[in-house]
Structure formats: C-alpha cells, structure tokens
mmCIF file of C-alpha atoms in Angstrom:
data_model
loop_
_atom_site.group_PDB
_atom_site.id
_atom_site.type_symbol
_atom_site.label_atom_id
_atom_site.label_comp_id
_atom_site.label_asym_id
_atom_site.label_seq_id
_atom_site.Cartn_x
_atom_site.Cartn_y
_atom_site.Cartn_z
ATOM 1 C CA MET P 1 86.970 79.599 81.479
ATOM 2 C CA TYR P 2 85.153 81.893 83.951
ATOM 3 C CA ASN P 3 81.770 81.671 82.171
ATOM 4 C CA ASP P 4 80.415 78.540 84.083
ATOM 5 C CA ILE P 5 80.196 79.851 87.702
ATOM 6 C CA PRO P 6 76.747 78.300 88.729
ATOM 7 C CA PRO P 7 74.242 80.370 90.893
ATOM 8 C CA LEU P 8 73.901 79.322 94.533
ATOM 9 C CA ASP P 9 71.494 76.794 95.268
ATOM 10 C CA LYS P 10 68.750 78.445 97.161
ATOM 11 C CA ARG P 11 66.536 75.367 97.359
ATOM 12 C CA VAL P 12 69.248 73.513 99.240
ATOM 13 C CA GLY P 13 69.566 76.545 101.393
ATOM 14 C CA LYS P 14 66.090 76.530 102.501
ATOM 15 C CA ARG P 15 66.121 72.804 103.341
ATOM 16 C CA VAL P 16 69.155 73.244 105.359
ATOM 17 C CA ARG P 17 67.412 76.231 107.114
ATOM 18 C CA ALA P 18 64.393 74.093 108.039
ATOM 19 C CA TYR P 19 66.689 71.319 109.116
ATOM 20 C CA ILE P 20 68.813 73.601 111.518
ATOM 21 C CA ASP P 21 65.793 74.308 113.333
ATOM 22 C CA THR P 22 65.316 70.723 114.175
ATOM 23 C CA LEU P 23 68.665 70.362 115.784
ATOM 24 C CA THR P 24 68.736 70.203 119.691
ATOM 25 C CA LYS P 25 69.039 73.992 120.468
ATOM 26 C CA PRO P 26 66.643 77.108 120.756
ATOM 27 C CA PRO P 27 66.054 78.322 117.271
ATOM 28 C CA GLY P 28 68.956 80.839 116.259
ATOM 29 C CA SER P 29 70.907 80.241 119.309
ATOM 30 C CA LEU P 30 74.005 79.568 117.432
ATOM 31 C CA GLY P 31 73.993 82.821 115.711
ATOM 32 C CA ARG P 32 76.136 83.237 112.585
ATOM 33 C CA LEU P 33 77.003 79.809 112.433
ATOM 34 C CA GLU P 34 73.734 78.807 111.322
ATOM 35 C CA ALA P 35 73.866 81.353 108.564
ATOM 36 C CA LEU P 36 77.269 80.209 107.457
ATOM 37 C CA ALA P 37 75.975 76.616 107.536
ATOM 38 C CA ILE P 38 73.262 77.791 105.062
ATOM 39 C CA GLU P 39 75.550 79.628 102.926
ATOM 40 C CA LEU P 40 78.017 76.781 102.648
ATOM 41 C CA ALA P 41 75.086 74.370 101.567
ATOM 42 C CA GLU P 42 73.994 76.889 99.009
ATOM 43 C CA MET P 43 77.585 77.245 97.830
ATOM 44 C CA THR P 44 78.328 73.693 97.631
ATOM 45 C CA GLY P 45 74.722 72.634 96.590
ATOM 46 C CA LYS P 46 74.913 69.910 99.388
ATOM 47 C CA PRO P 47 72.673 69.732 102.402
ATOM 48 C CA PHE P 48 75.363 68.482 104.459
ATOM 49 C CA PRO P 49 78.631 70.485 103.207
ATOM 50 C CA THR P 50 82.108 69.866 104.190
ATOM 51 C CA VAL P 51 85.145 72.227 104.227
ATOM 52 C CA THR P 52 87.993 69.944 105.101
ATOM 53 C CA PRO P 53 90.504 69.567 103.468
ATOM 54 C CA PRO P 54 91.254 73.107 103.000
ATOM 55 C CA GLY P 55 93.661 74.332 100.562
ATOM 56 C CA VAL P 56 96.227 77.180 100.943
ATOM 57 C CA ILE P 57 97.837 78.795 97.786
ATOM 58 C CA ILE P 58 100.516 81.393 97.988
ATOM 59 C CA PHE P 59 101.453 83.449 94.782
ATOM 60 C CA ALA P 60 104.481 85.476 95.096
ATOM 61 C CA ALA P 61 105.684 88.400 92.820
ATOM 62 C CA ASP P 62 107.626 91.537 92.891
ATOM 63 C CA HIS P 63 106.684 95.189 92.055
ATOM 64 C CA GLY P 64 108.663 97.596 90.279
ATOM 65 C CA VAL P 65 106.997 100.410 92.232
ATOM 66 C CA THR P 66 108.989 99.786 95.052
ATOM 67 C CA GLU P 67 111.640 101.932 93.422
ATOM 68 C CA GLU P 68 109.688 104.983 94.544
ATOM 69 C CA GLY P 69 110.232 104.040 98.358
ATOM 70 C CA VAL P 70 106.469 103.027 99.112
ATOM 71 C CA SER P 71 107.476 100.155 101.419
ATOM 72 C CA ALA P 72 109.530 99.742 104.429
ATOM 73 C CA PHE P 73 111.273 96.580 103.100
ATOM 74 C CA PRO P 74 113.616 96.320 100.149
ATOM 75 C CA GLN P 75 112.431 94.210 97.255
ATOM 76 C CA ASN P 76 114.508 91.233 97.964
ATOM 77 C CA VAL P 77 112.617 90.457 101.208
ATOM 78 C CA THR P 78 110.067 88.894 98.644
ATOM 79 C CA ALA P 79 112.611 86.068 97.802
ATOM 80 C CA GLN P 80 113.732 85.779 101.547
ATOM 81 C CA MET P 81 110.370 85.293 102.365
ATOM 82 C CA VAL P 82 109.312 82.610 99.825
ATOM 83 C CA GLN P 83 112.423 80.786 101.211
ATOM 84 C CA ASN P 84 110.965 81.042 104.509
ATOM 85 C CA PHE P 85 107.670 79.678 103.409
ATOM 86 C CA LEU P 86 109.574 76.738 101.622
ATOM 87 C CA ASN P 87 111.316 76.255 104.996
ATOM 88 C CA GLY P 88 108.004 76.164 106.755
ATOM 89 C CA GLY P 89 108.837 78.991 109.136
ATOM 90 C CA ALA P 90 105.986 81.583 108.126
ATOM 91 C CA ALA P 91 102.880 82.400 109.845
ATOM 92 C CA ILE P 92 100.855 81.000 106.884
ATOM 93 C CA ASN P 93 102.935 77.592 107.408
ATOM 94 C CA VAL P 94 102.017 77.567 111.163
ATOM 95 C CA PHE P 95 98.401 78.209 110.712
ATOM 96 C CA SER P 96 98.213 75.840 107.625
ATOM 97 C CA ARG P 97 99.511 73.089 109.613
ATOM 98 C CA GLN P 98 97.150 73.791 112.263
ATOM 99 C CA ILE P 99 94.167 73.360 109.846
ATOM 100 C CA GLN P 100 96.034 70.462 108.169
ATOM 101 C CA ALA P 101 95.652 72.281 104.791
ATOM 102 C CA MET P 102 97.094 71.237 101.438
ATOM 103 C CA PHE P 103 99.901 73.902 100.742
ATOM 104 C CA GLU P 104 101.571 75.330 97.758
ATOM 105 C CA ILE P 105 103.951 78.165 96.801
ATOM 106 C CA VAL P 106 103.735 79.410 93.299
ATOM 107 C CA ASP P 107 106.402 81.871 91.880
ATOM 108 C CA VAL P 108 104.542 83.905 89.411
ATOM 109 C CA GLY P 109 106.929 87.107 89.036
ATOM 110 C CA VAL P 110 109.444 86.971 92.008
ATOM 111 C CA ALA P 111 112.377 89.238 90.782
ATOM 112 C CA GLU P 112 115.164 86.611 91.319
ATOM 113 C CA ASP P 113 115.371 82.775 90.629
ATOM 114 C CA ILE P 114 114.651 80.517 93.523
ATOM 115 C CA GLU P 115 115.852 76.778 93.086
ATOM 116 C CA SER P 116 113.613 74.694 94.896
ATOM 117 C CA SER P 117 111.609 71.553 94.249
ATOM 118 C CA GLU P 118 109.084 72.498 96.457
ATOM 119 C CA LEU P 119 108.314 75.873 94.783
ATOM 120 C CA VAL P 120 105.837 75.817 91.598
ATOM 121 C CA GLN P 121 107.771 77.712 89.040
ATOM 122 C CA LYS P 122 105.122 79.808 86.894
ATOM 123 C CA LYS P 123 107.278 82.991 86.620
ATOM 124 C CA ILE P 124 105.723 85.256 84.038
ATOM 125 C CA ARG P 125 108.273 88.161 84.306
ATOM 126 C CA TYR P 126 110.960 89.303 86.977
ATOM 127 C CA GLY P 127 108.266 91.406 88.699
ATOM 128 C CA THR P 128 106.169 94.060 87.364
ATOM 129 C CA ALA P 129 107.574 97.303 85.904
ATOM 130 C CA ASN P 130 107.652 100.510 87.857
ATOM 131 C CA PHE P 131 104.047 101.713 87.130
ATOM 132 C CA SER P 132 104.613 105.415 88.179
ATOM 133 C CA LYS P 133 106.957 105.282 84.830
ATOM 134 C CA GLN P 134 105.402 102.644 82.496
ATOM 135 C CA ASP P 135 102.524 100.019 82.445
ATOM 136 C CA ALA P 136 103.223 97.384 85.307
ATOM 137 C CA MET P 137 102.788 94.593 82.805
ATOM 138 C CA THR P 138 101.202 94.033 79.371
ATOM 139 C CA ARG P 139 97.508 92.903 78.949
ATOM 140 C CA ARG P 140 98.685 89.269 77.786
ATOM 141 C CA GLU P 141 100.898 88.974 81.125
ATOM 142 C CA ALA P 142 97.955 89.931 83.093
ATOM 143 C CA GLU P 143 95.862 87.396 81.550
ATOM 144 C CA THR P 144 98.485 84.641 81.903
ATOM 145 C CA ALA P 145 98.806 85.624 85.572
ATOM 146 C CA ILE P 146 94.944 84.988 85.863
ATOM 147 C CA GLU P 147 95.328 81.702 84.057
ATOM 148 C CA VAL P 148 98.100 80.567 86.343
ATOM 149 C CA GLY P 149 96.102 81.111 89.271
ATOM 150 C CA TYR P 150 93.284 79.360 87.983
ATOM 151 C CA GLU P 151 94.958 76.302 86.770
ATOM 152 C CA ARG P 152 96.698 76.011 90.287
ATOM 153 C CA ALA P 153 93.361 76.177 91.935
ATOM 154 C CA GLN P 154 91.916 73.449 89.705
ATOM 155 C CA ALA P 155 95.016 71.275 90.148
ATOM 156 C CA MET P 156 94.399 71.698 94.045
ATOM 157 C CA ILE P 157 90.673 70.945 93.672
ATOM 158 C CA ALA P 158 91.444 67.656 91.768
ATOM 159 C CA LYS P 159 93.084 66.473 94.613
ATOM 160 C CA GLY P 160 90.062 66.973 96.688
ATOM 161 C CA ILE P 161 90.295 70.465 98.769
ATOM 162 C CA LYS P 162 86.697 71.629 99.949
ATOM 163 C CA CYS P 163 87.677 75.367 100.748
ATOM 164 C CA LEU P 164 90.129 77.559 99.116
ATOM 165 C CA ILE P 165 92.342 80.034 100.983
ATOM 166 C CA VAL P 166 94.833 82.087 98.668
ATOM 167 C CA GLY P 167 97.599 84.202 100.032
ATOM 168 C CA GLU P 168 100.349 86.387 98.788
ATOM 169 C CA MET P 169 104.006 87.653 99.012
ATOM 170 C CA GLY P 170 105.212 90.621 97.262
ATOM 171 C CA ILE P 171 106.899 93.840 98.605
ATOM 172 C CA GLY P 172 104.893 96.722 97.224
ATOM 173 C CA ASN P 173 101.660 95.049 96.899
ATOM 174 C CA THR P 174 99.548 97.289 99.294
ATOM 175 C CA THR P 175 100.695 99.979 96.722
ATOM 176 C CA ALA P 176 99.185 98.187 93.671
ATOM 177 C CA SER P 177 96.093 97.149 95.565
ATOM 178 C CA SER P 178 95.592 100.819 96.798
ATOM 179 C CA ALA P 179 95.829 101.906 92.966
ATOM 180 C CA ILE P 180 93.624 99.082 91.679
ATOM 181 C CA LEU P 181 90.922 99.857 94.288
ATOM 182 C CA SER P 182 90.891 103.717 93.907
ATOM 183 C CA VAL P 183 90.237 102.947 90.024
ATOM 184 C CA ILE P 184 87.742 100.341 90.299
ATOM 185 C CA LEU P 185 85.767 101.650 93.401
ATOM 186 C CA ASN P 186 86.286 105.469 92.422
ATOM 187 C CA GLN P 187 87.515 105.912 96.011
ATOM 188 C CA ASN P 188 89.821 108.832 97.424
ATOM 189 C CA LEU P 189 93.117 107.329 97.867
ATOM 190 C CA ASP P 190 93.237 108.998 101.829
ATOM 191 C CA GLU P 191 90.736 106.547 102.477
ATOM 192 C CA LEU P 192 92.679 103.650 100.920
ATOM 193 C CA VAL P 193 96.455 104.009 101.298
ATOM 194 C CA GLY P 194 97.542 102.760 104.784
ATOM 195 C CA ILE P 195 100.859 101.841 106.158
ATOM 196 C CA GLY P 196 101.526 98.538 104.566
ATOM 197 C CA THR P 197 104.751 96.834 105.947
ATOM 198 C CA GLY P 198 104.897 99.639 108.637
ATOM 199 C CA ILE P 199 105.802 102.865 107.002
ATOM 200 C CA SER P 200 105.638 106.202 108.572
ATOM 201 C CA GLU P 201 103.115 108.612 108.062
ATOM 202 C CA GLU P 202 105.472 110.632 105.900
ATOM 203 C CA GLY P 203 106.127 107.516 103.978
ATOM 204 C CA ARG P 204 102.265 106.881 103.637
ATOM 205 C CA LYS P 205 101.931 110.260 101.990
ATOM 206 C CA ILE P 206 104.677 109.626 99.639
ATOM 207 C CA LYS P 207 102.957 106.230 98.738
ATOM 208 C CA GLN P 208 99.556 108.232 98.278
ATOM 209 C CA GLN P 209 101.591 110.513 95.654
ATOM 210 C CA VAL P 210 103.159 107.984 93.957
ATOM 211 C CA ILE P 211 99.832 106.292 93.300
ATOM 212 C CA GLU P 212 97.909 109.470 92.398
ATOM 213 C CA ARG P 213 100.773 110.290 90.025
ATOM 214 C CA SER P 214 100.828 106.824 88.415
ATOM 215 C CA ILE P 215 96.765 106.660 87.954
ATOM 216 C CA LYS P 216 97.089 109.971 86.219
ATOM 217 C CA ALA P 217 99.758 108.932 83.874
ATOM 218 C CA ARG P 218 98.586 105.376 83.249
ATOM 219 C CA GLN P 219 94.739 106.225 82.880
ATOM 220 C CA PRO P 220 93.160 102.746 83.698
ATOM 221 C CA ASN P 221 89.725 101.974 82.505
ATOM 222 C CA PRO P 222 87.812 101.174 85.712
ATOM 223 C CA ASN P 223 85.273 99.173 83.605
ATOM 224 C CA ASP P 224 88.015 96.933 82.437
ATOM 225 C CA PRO P 225 89.665 94.919 85.351
ATOM 226 C CA LEU P 226 92.381 93.502 82.936
ATOM 227 C CA ASP P 227 93.238 97.022 81.974
ATOM 228 C CA VAL P 228 93.695 97.963 85.579
ATOM 229 C CA LEU P 229 95.573 95.005 86.450
ATOM 230 C CA SER P 230 98.115 95.458 83.575
ATOM 231 C CA LYS P 231 98.623 99.222 84.021
ATOM 232 C CA VAL P 232 98.901 99.313 87.940
ATOM 233 C CA GLY P 233 98.323 95.686 89.182
ATOM 234 C CA GLY P 234 100.385 92.935 90.168
ATOM 235 C CA LEU P 235 101.181 89.419 88.980
ATOM 236 C CA GLU P 236 100.151 87.582 92.437
ATOM 237 C CA ILE P 237 97.120 89.737 92.504
ATOM 238 C CA ALA P 238 96.119 88.589 89.317
ATOM 239 C CA ALA P 239 96.802 85.078 89.998
ATOM 240 C CA MET P 240 94.886 85.198 93.357
ATOM 241 C CA ALA P 241 91.827 86.204 91.359
ATOM 242 C CA GLY P 242 92.165 83.678 88.788
ATOM 243 C CA ALA P 243 92.246 80.943 91.668
ATOM 244 C CA MET P 244 88.981 82.333 93.002
ATOM 245 C CA LEU P 245 87.395 81.987 89.931
ATOM 246 C CA ALA P 246 88.386 78.378 89.630
ATOM 247 C CA ALA P 247 87.017 77.778 93.220
ATOM 248 C CA ALA P 248 83.683 79.396 92.375
ATOM 249 C CA GLU P 249 83.210 77.565 89.058
ATOM 250 C CA ASN P 250 83.578 74.232 91.026
ATOM 251 C CA ARG P 251 81.360 75.309 93.966
ATOM 252 C CA ILE P 252 84.160 75.597 96.327
ATOM 253 C CA PRO P 253 83.913 77.977 99.021
ATOM 254 C CA ILE P 254 86.532 80.961 99.014
ATOM 255 C CA LEU P 255 87.715 82.134 102.402
ATOM 256 C CA VAL P 256 89.310 85.322 101.699
ATOM 257 C CA ASP P 257 92.121 87.049 103.714
ATOM 258 C CA GLY P 258 92.738 90.787 104.192
ATOM 259 C CA PHE P 259 93.492 93.813 102.037
ATOM 260 C CA ILE P 260 95.669 92.353 99.209
ATOM 261 C CA CYS P 261 93.638 89.330 98.870
ATOM 262 C CA SER P 262 90.450 91.141 99.064
ATOM 263 C CA THR P 263 91.584 93.331 96.226
ATOM 264 C CA ALA P 264 92.045 90.249 94.139
ATOM 265 C CA ALA P 265 88.323 89.221 95.219
ATOM 266 C CA VAL P 266 87.386 92.452 93.828
ATOM 267 C CA ILE P 267 89.114 91.858 90.294
ATOM 268 C CA ALA P 268 87.302 88.193 90.322
ATOM 269 C CA LYS P 269 83.914 89.912 90.928
ATOM 270 C CA CYS P 270 84.463 92.243 88.297
ATOM 271 C CA ILE P 271 85.470 89.590 85.810
ATOM 272 C CA HIS P 272 82.336 87.392 86.730
ATOM 273 C CA PRO P 273 79.942 88.819 89.286
ATOM 274 C CA THR P 274 78.703 85.424 90.493
ATOM 275 C CA ALA P 275 82.253 84.692 91.764
ATOM 276 C CA GLY P 276 81.543 87.049 94.628
ATOM 277 C CA ASP P 277 78.758 84.708 95.796
ATOM 278 C CA TYR P 278 81.192 82.128 96.867
ATOM 279 C CA MET P 279 83.402 84.474 99.003
ATOM 280 C CA MET P 280 83.611 84.851 102.704
ATOM 281 C CA ILE P 281 85.704 87.260 104.533
ATOM 282 C CA GLY P 282 87.838 85.692 107.210
ATOM 283 C CA HIS P 283 88.800 89.015 109.100
ATOM 284 C CA ARG P 284 88.751 92.621 108.874
ATOM 285 C CA SER P 285 92.182 93.957 108.358
ATOM 286 C CA VAL P 286 93.467 96.953 110.060
ATOM 287 C CA GLU P 287 94.729 98.102 106.705
ATOM 288 C CA LYS P 288 92.994 101.524 106.040
ATOM 289 C CA GLY P 289 91.070 100.585 102.831
ATOM 290 C CA HIS P 290 89.813 96.891 103.794
ATOM 291 C CA SER P 291 86.503 98.134 105.255
ATOM 292 C CA ARG P 292 85.804 99.698 101.823
ATOM 293 C CA ILE P 293 86.509 96.522 100.097
ATOM 294 C CA ILE P 294 84.221 94.717 102.384
ATOM 295 C CA ARG P 295 81.461 97.092 101.646
ATOM 296 C CA PHE P 296 81.673 96.605 98.150
ATOM 297 C CA LEU P 297 81.869 92.795 98.425
ATOM 298 C CA GLU P 298 78.673 93.015 100.794
ATOM 299 C CA LYS P 299 80.297 90.695 103.267
ATOM 300 C CA GLU P 300 80.837 90.432 107.034
ATOM 301 C CA PRO P 301 84.106 89.371 108.373
ATOM 302 C CA LEU P 302 84.079 86.592 110.577
ATOM 303 C CA LEU P 303 86.988 88.055 113.055
ATOM 304 C CA GLN P 304 88.410 91.380 113.928
ATOM 305 C CA LEU P 305 91.736 90.511 115.649
ATOM 306 C CA GLY P 306 93.755 93.624 114.540
ATOM 307 C CA LEU P 307 95.646 91.570 111.720
ATOM 308 C CA ARG P 308 97.588 92.951 108.811
ATOM 309 C CA LEU P 309 100.180 90.513 107.706
ATOM 310 C CA GLY P 310 98.700 89.095 104.710
ATOM 311 C CA GLU P 311 99.891 85.639 103.315
ATOM 312 C CA GLY P 312 96.309 84.176 103.678
ATOM 313 C CA SER P 313 96.971 84.148 107.529
ATOM 314 C CA GLY P 314 93.772 85.710 108.887
ATOM 315 C CA ALA P 315 91.653 83.313 106.507
ATOM 316 C CA ALA P 316 93.675 80.247 107.935
ATOM 317 C CA VAL P 317 92.784 81.533 111.450
ATOM 318 C CA ALA P 318 89.337 81.964 110.691
ATOM 319 C CA PHE P 319 88.717 78.595 108.868
ATOM 320 C CA PRO P 320 87.956 76.548 112.001
ATOM 321 C CA ILE P 321 84.656 78.808 112.265
ATOM 322 C CA LEU P 322 83.726 77.224 109.117
ATOM 323 C CA GLN P 323 84.511 73.913 110.494
ATOM 324 C CA SER P 324 82.175 74.652 113.221
ATOM 325 C CA ALA P 325 79.243 75.443 111.023
ATOM 326 C CA THR P 326 79.619 72.321 109.019
ATOM 327 C CA ASN P 327 80.108 70.008 112.101
ATOM 328 C CA MET P 328 77.001 71.529 113.366
ATOM 329 C CA LEU P 329 74.976 70.213 110.536
ATOM 330 C CA ASN P 330 76.761 66.925 110.237
ATOM 331 C CA GLU P 331 76.916 65.961 113.799
ATOM 332 C CA MET P 332 74.215 67.556 115.754
ATOM 333 C CA ALA P 333 71.162 65.410 116.752
ATOM 334 C CA THR P 334 67.894 66.359 116.042
ATOM 335 C CA PHE P 335 64.861 66.908 118.766
ATOM 336 C CA GLN P 336 63.237 63.420 117.164
ATOM 337 C CA SER P 337 66.671 61.432 117.012
ATOM 338 C CA ALA P 338 67.511 62.583 120.406
ATOM 339 C CA GLY P 339 64.143 62.038 121.916
ATOM 340 C CA ILE P 340 64.164 65.387 122.976
ATOM 341 C CA SER P 341 61.044 67.587 123.036
ATOM 342 C CA ASN P 342 60.961 70.544 120.958
ATOM 343 C CA LYS P 343 59.538 74.055 121.491
ATOM 344 C CA ASN P 344 56.132 72.885 119.819
ATOM 345 C CA GLU P 345 55.623 70.262 122.189
ATOM 346 C CA LYS P 346 54.412 70.218 125.692
ATOM 347 C CA ARG P 347 57.320 70.748 128.115
ATOM 348 C CA ARG P 348 57.832 71.056 132.112
ATOM 349 C CA GLU P 349 58.815 74.312 133.321
ATOM 350 C CA GLY P 350 62.456 74.729 133.319
ATOM 351 C CA GLU P 351 63.296 72.096 130.782
ATOM 352 C CA PHE P 352 65.375 73.239 127.514
#
C-alpha cells in the first residue's frame, strides 16, 4: 500500500500536446484547458482521458478540541450535518447530483451513533481526544483511518469512477488542520488560523492560542506525518489522505477541495511525494491558510469564488472544467478532419 504510485506518463503528455495543436483553433487559444487536458493524459496514461463519472466520498468525524471553544458551532452539529447529507440536503449533495457523481458518506469517528443503511459505518473511535490535553489518537488509529480512506476509494474506483473528490464533516477540523500545517510547513500560526465556521476575531485568537499550546505540549515530529496526525490531527483528515493515495495508485485524477481537504493532500504528499502529481486544486478558499498549502503543493486553483464551506463542495463546482478539457480532446475536430486550412497553409485574408 502506498508504494506503487506510478510516475506521470510524460510520453503521452507530449503526444497530446502535439494533438491539441491540430485541433480547429489557434494554438493556445483555449488556455488552461489545454494544459489541463495534457495533465489529465499524463495522470491517466491515456491520450483521450475521461473524468466521468466522478466519485465523491465524504468522511465524517468529531474533534475533542472543540471543548476549548474553537468553533462557532457545538460538536453535535457534525452528526446533524451527516444526517443532512443522508437526506440529500447539503451543498455537496446538490453539486454531486449536478455532476452525476457516485456518492458515499463514511463515519470514521462521529461522536455519536447514526443509524442509517446509507451511511458506511467505519467508526474508529467516538471523536478524537482534546489534543490540548492529550494526543488526539493513537498512531494505530491514525493508520487505521488512512486505511479506511484507502479502502473506500478503492471500492469506488472498482465501480468505475474516473476522478476522485473527497470531502469532510467535522466540527473543529479547521483547528486540527491549522495545527497539522503549522507543524509540517513550519509556518507561523497567524498565517494559517482563520475564522473556520465563522468565529469572531477574538475567537480566532483563542483558537490560535489553543493550537500553540497544544503543539508545545504534544511536540509532533514534522518529518513523520503519522505522528502529526496522531497528536494533533483528525480521523476524517487521515481518511481523506488515504483515499487520495488510493486514487494516485490507480492513476485516477484527484480534484482537491479547500482548506481541510488540502491539508489531507499535504499529508498524502508527505506519505508518498508522487501522490501530489495526481492532484488538482478545485478552488482557492478564503480560509486564511489555504494559499500557503497551494504553494506547498505547487498547484494553481481552477476557481476563485470566495468559498469556504468544505464538504468537497468547491471541487464539485470546479469539476465541469475538467469535463470541458477532456471533451475538447475527445470531440473537437482537427484541421485535417474538418477540411480547414491550418496556420501552416496559405489562407485568404480574414479567414480563421
């Protein structure tokens, strides 16, 4: 597991780059769509890649650190929102239906039991511990959460998905994400800690102080992502990282959402650097630390819409852009097939 992620297929990329220049348009005129088409070809190893159907997996878990008043919402909102997902009423439900995605919700650590045949029950523990007082979880629990994510993504890939979107639900998870990033990226917390679910500036400062105190007490090893996860992380963050590793192993493009999902992407890349080659960032979140993650991942977001919801929602909104890139490759005519003179042939003035 995690050791078989193949490198990008640069030879296919070169073929696709040359092919795009034969399509009935001026070279480079479709801008970033052309670059995305090449990236998707390199990821999949196919000159005519497809990203449909996409798969959306939502991982849900609670965070003991909410006891410290770091969120605008109480912990029981996690379970309430999971029920909303199950009822089809959340933003990610709406956008998943819009893109006709396979959809799954996985309980890896919600603090209460939720009875539903539609919910994948993989609870590792009833929420993490309050990491300002003790480690969030054991190392084995962090490993198990990664394995759950890996297995759920493998199962969805076996059903035929061609692009993976992961999302999360867990009150307190921007606090865990900020703690993880501060350790791994060696970044000042003031540059990472945002308003999360909508806390005040005073609340943001309290949140930052809690994280600072926790990191000092826990002393996570920045060179060991599992140690960081176990000491200040979250079960759903670990599971998302595992799902991304499975996608990369299978040459499935990963469309990454905002701040929390991107934190999981950082973990996945730290576990296996090649995993980062299979990631695209759906949007730039307004959550304070997201731009710093984007720089670390060396990506350029597809959208900037002022989003900060999470759930995988921004990635789902961005997905049609990937469809446009692949449809361009698969459906556009070439100059030759359309009987149109290209730029290397003599043309009358005013013609394309």
